[in-house]
Protein backbone atom coordinates (compact mmCIF):
# COMPACT_ATOMS: atom_id res chain seq x y z
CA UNK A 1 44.24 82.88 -60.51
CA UNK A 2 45.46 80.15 -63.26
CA UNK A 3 47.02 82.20 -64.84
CA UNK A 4 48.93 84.53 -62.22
CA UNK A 5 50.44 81.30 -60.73
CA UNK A 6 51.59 80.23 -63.72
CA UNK A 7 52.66 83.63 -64.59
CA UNK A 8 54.42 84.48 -60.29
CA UNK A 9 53.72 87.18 -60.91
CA UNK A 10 53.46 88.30 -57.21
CA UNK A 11 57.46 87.27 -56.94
CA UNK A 12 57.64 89.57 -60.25
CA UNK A 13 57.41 93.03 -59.86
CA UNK A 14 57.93 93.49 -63.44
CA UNK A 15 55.20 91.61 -65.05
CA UNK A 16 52.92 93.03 -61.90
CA UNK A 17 53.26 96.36 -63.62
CA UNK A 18 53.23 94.97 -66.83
CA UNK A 19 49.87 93.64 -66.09
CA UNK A 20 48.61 96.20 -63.87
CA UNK A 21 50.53 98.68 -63.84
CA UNK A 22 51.41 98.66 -60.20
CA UNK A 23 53.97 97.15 -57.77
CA UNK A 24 53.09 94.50 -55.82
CA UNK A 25 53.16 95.20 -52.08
CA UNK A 26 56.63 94.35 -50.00
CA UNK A 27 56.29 91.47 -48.31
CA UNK A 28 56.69 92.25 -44.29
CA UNK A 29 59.73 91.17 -42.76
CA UNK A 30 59.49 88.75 -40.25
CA UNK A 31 62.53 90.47 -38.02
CA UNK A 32 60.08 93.97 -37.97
CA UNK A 33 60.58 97.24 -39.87
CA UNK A 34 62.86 97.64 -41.92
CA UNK A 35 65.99 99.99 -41.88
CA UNK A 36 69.40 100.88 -43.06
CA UNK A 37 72.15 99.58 -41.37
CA UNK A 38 73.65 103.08 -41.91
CA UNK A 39 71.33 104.84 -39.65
CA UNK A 40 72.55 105.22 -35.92
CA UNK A 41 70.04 103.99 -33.06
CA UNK A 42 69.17 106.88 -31.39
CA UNK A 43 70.78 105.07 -28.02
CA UNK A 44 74.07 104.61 -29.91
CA UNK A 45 73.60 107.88 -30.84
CA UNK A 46 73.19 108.93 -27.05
CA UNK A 47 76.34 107.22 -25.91
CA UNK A 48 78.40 108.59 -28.79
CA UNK A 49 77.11 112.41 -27.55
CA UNK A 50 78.10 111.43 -24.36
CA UNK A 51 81.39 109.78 -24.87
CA UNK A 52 82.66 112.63 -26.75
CA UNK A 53 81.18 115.26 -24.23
CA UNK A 54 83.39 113.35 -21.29
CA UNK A 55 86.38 113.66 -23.97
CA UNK A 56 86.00 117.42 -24.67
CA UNK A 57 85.50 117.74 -21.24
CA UNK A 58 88.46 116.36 -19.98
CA UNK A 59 90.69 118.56 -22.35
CA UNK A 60 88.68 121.42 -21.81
CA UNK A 61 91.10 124.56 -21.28
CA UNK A 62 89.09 124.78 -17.25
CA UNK A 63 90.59 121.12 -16.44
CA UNK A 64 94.19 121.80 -17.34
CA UNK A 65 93.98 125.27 -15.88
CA UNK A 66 92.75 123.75 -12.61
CA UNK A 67 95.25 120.62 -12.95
CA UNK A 68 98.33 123.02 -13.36
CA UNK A 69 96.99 124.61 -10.30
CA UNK A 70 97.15 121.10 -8.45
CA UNK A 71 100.48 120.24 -9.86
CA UNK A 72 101.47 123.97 -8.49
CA UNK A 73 100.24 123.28 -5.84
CA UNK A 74 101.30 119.93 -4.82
CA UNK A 75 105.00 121.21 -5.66
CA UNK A 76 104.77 124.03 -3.81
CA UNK A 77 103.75 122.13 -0.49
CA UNK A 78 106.94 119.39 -1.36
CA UNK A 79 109.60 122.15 -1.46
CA UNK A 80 107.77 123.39 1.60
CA UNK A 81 108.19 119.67 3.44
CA UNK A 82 111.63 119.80 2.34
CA UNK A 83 112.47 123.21 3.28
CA UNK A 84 111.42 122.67 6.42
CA UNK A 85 113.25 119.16 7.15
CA UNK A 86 116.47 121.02 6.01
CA UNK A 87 115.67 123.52 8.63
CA UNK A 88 115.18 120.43 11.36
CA UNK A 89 118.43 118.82 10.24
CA UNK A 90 120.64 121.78 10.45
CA UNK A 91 119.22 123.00 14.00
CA UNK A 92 120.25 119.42 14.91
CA UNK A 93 123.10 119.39 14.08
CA UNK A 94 124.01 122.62 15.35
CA UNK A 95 122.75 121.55 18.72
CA UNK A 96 125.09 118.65 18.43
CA UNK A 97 128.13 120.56 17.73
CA UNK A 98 127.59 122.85 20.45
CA UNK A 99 127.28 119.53 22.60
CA UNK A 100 130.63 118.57 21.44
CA UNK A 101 132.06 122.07 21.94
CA UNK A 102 131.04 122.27 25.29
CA UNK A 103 132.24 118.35 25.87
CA UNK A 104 135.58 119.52 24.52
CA UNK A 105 136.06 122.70 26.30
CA UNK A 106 135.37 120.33 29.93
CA UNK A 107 137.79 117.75 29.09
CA UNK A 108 140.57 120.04 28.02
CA UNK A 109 140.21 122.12 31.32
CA UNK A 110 140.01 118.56 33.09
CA UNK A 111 143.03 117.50 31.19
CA UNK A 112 144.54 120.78 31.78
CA UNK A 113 143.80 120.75 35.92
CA UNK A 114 145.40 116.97 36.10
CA UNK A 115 148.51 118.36 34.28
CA UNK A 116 149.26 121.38 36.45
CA UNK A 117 148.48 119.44 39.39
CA UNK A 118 151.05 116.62 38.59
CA UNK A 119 153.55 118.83 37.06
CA UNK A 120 153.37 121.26 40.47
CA UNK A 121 153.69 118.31 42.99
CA UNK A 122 156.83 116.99 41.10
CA UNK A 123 158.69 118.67 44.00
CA UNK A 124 158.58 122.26 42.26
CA UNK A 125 161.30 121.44 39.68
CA UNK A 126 159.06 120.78 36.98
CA UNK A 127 155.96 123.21 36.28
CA UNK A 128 153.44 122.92 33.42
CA UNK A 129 150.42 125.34 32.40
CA UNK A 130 148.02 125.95 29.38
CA UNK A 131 150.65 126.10 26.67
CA UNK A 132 154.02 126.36 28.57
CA UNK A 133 156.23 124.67 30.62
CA UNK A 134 159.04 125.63 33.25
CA UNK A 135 161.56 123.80 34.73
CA UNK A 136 164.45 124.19 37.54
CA UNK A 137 167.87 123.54 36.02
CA UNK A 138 170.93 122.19 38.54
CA UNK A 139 172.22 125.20 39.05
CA UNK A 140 169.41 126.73 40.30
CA UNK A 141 168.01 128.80 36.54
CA UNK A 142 164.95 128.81 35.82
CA UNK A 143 163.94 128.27 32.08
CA UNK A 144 160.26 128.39 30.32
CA UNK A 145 159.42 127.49 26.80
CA UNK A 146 156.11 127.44 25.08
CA UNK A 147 153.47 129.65 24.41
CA UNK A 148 154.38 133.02 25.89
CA UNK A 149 151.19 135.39 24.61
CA UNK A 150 150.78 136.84 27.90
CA UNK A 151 154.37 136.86 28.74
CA UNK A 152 154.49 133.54 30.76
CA UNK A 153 157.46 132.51 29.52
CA UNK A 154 159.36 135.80 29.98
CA UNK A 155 161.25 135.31 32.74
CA UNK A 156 162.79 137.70 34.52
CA UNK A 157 166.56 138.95 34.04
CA UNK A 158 168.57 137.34 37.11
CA UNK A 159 169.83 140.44 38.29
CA UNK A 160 165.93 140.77 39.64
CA UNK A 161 166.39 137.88 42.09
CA UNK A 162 169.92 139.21 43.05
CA UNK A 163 171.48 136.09 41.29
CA UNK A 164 169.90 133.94 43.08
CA UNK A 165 168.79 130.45 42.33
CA UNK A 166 165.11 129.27 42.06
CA UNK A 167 163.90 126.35 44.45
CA UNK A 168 160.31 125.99 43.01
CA UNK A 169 158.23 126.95 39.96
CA UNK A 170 154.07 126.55 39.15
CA UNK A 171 152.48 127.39 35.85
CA UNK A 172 148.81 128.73 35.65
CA UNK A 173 146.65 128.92 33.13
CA UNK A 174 148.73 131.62 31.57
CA UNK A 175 151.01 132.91 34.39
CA UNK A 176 153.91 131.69 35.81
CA UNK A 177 155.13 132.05 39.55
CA UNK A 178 158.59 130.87 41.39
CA UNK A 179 160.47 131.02 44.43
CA UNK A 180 164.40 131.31 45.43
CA UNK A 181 166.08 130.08 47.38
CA UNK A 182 165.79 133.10 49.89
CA UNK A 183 161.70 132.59 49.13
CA UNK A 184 161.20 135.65 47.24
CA UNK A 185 158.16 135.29 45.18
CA UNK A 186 158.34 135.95 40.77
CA UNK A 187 155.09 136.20 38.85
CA UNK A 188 155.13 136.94 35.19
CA UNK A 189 152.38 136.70 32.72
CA UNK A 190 148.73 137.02 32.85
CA UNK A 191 147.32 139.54 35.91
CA UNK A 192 143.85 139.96 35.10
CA UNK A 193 142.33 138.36 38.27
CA UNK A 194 145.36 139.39 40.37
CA UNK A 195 147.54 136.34 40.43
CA UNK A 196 150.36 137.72 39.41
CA UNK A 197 150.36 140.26 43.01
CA UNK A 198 151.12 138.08 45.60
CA UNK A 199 151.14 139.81 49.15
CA UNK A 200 154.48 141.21 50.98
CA UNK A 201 156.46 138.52 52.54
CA UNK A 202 159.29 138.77 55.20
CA UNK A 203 162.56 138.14 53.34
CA UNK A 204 163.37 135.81 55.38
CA UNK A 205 160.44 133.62 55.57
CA UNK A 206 160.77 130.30 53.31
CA UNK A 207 158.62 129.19 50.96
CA UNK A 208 157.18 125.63 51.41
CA UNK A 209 155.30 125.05 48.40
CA UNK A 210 153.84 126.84 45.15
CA UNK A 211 151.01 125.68 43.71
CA UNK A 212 149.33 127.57 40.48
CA UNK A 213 145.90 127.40 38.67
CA UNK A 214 143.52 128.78 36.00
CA UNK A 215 143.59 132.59 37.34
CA UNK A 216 144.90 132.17 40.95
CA UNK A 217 148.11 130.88 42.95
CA UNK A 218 148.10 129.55 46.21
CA UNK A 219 151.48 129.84 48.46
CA UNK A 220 152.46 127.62 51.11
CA UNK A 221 154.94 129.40 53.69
């Protein structure tokens, strides 16, 4: 015992075998059993299988086939939305033009009454329709200017009223009626509702008043 203290030869493995022949036994490490620090756990080992199993999963060719189908998807119901709010917007506004068309067409046949009205109670020397106007000269002529699609500003050669002159005009819609002096009746221009056939009057009988509108004249004997 001397002599292997002396010697330590238990904290030398080589004289050990020298003497012996064998190794001397590895002391036990007070932290456990020992191992490399190479070696994996087996729990890291665990999480690293698992880790890259959610990667490969996540670019697996099944995921981006199903997320192009989403993104498909999801585009195909946005042009849908939009499609169909372009659809909303245009019915609008073609309700609202129709509005205004229809608010347009009632003031211009408001403005249009007001006119004729005036322009026939100006003592029947000044007449005023749609598009066309007639006057009474001095001397008794009677002159229209305007619009004259229908004819309403052809008036009639004088050798029709026997030369005589006009006392009163009206303008309709798109006719035009007058009066001489001796009260026979003119109409010219549009017929289709039969205000341009007024009914048979004595010669003789004078005409009071003329009054036109939008497809009808009215006379006042």
């Amino acid at each position: 015992c001397t002599l292997l203290y002396h010697c330590n030869l238990w904290g030398d493995g080589d004289a050990w075998s020298k003497w012996f022949g064998l190794m001397p036994p590895k002391k036990a490490s007070k932290q456990g059993s020992a191992k490399n620090v190479g070696d994996p756990s087996p729990t890291s080992t665990i999480k690293s299988e698992i880790s890259l199993t959610d990667v490969l999963s996540d670019v697996s060719p099944s995921n981006k086939s199903s997320s192009k189908k989403s993104s498909k998807k999801k585009a195909a119901e946005e042009a849908k939305r939009k499609a169909e709010a372009r659809k909303a917007e245009l019915k609008r506004q073609q309700e609202e033009a129709e509005q205004q068309l229809k608010e347009t067409i009632a003031l211009k046949e408001k403005i249009l009454k007001c006119a004729m009205s005036a322009a026939n109670a100006n003592n029947g020397v000044i007449g005023a329709g749609f598009r066309h106007s007639a006057v009474i000269s001095k001397d008794g002529g009677l002159i229209c200017f305007g619009t004259s699609g229908r004819s309403q500003c052809d008036v009639p050669h004088p050798s029709v009223t026997a030369y005589r002159p006009y006392e009163s005009v009206a303008c309709g819609h798109l006719h035009t009626c007058a009066a001489t002096i001796k009260g026979q009746l003119i109409f010219f221009g549009e017929t289709c509702f039969g205000q341009c056939s007024p009914p048979e009057l004595a010669v003789d009988v004078g005409v009071t008043a003329l009054c036109a509108g939008y497809g009808h004249t009215c006379i006042l004997d």
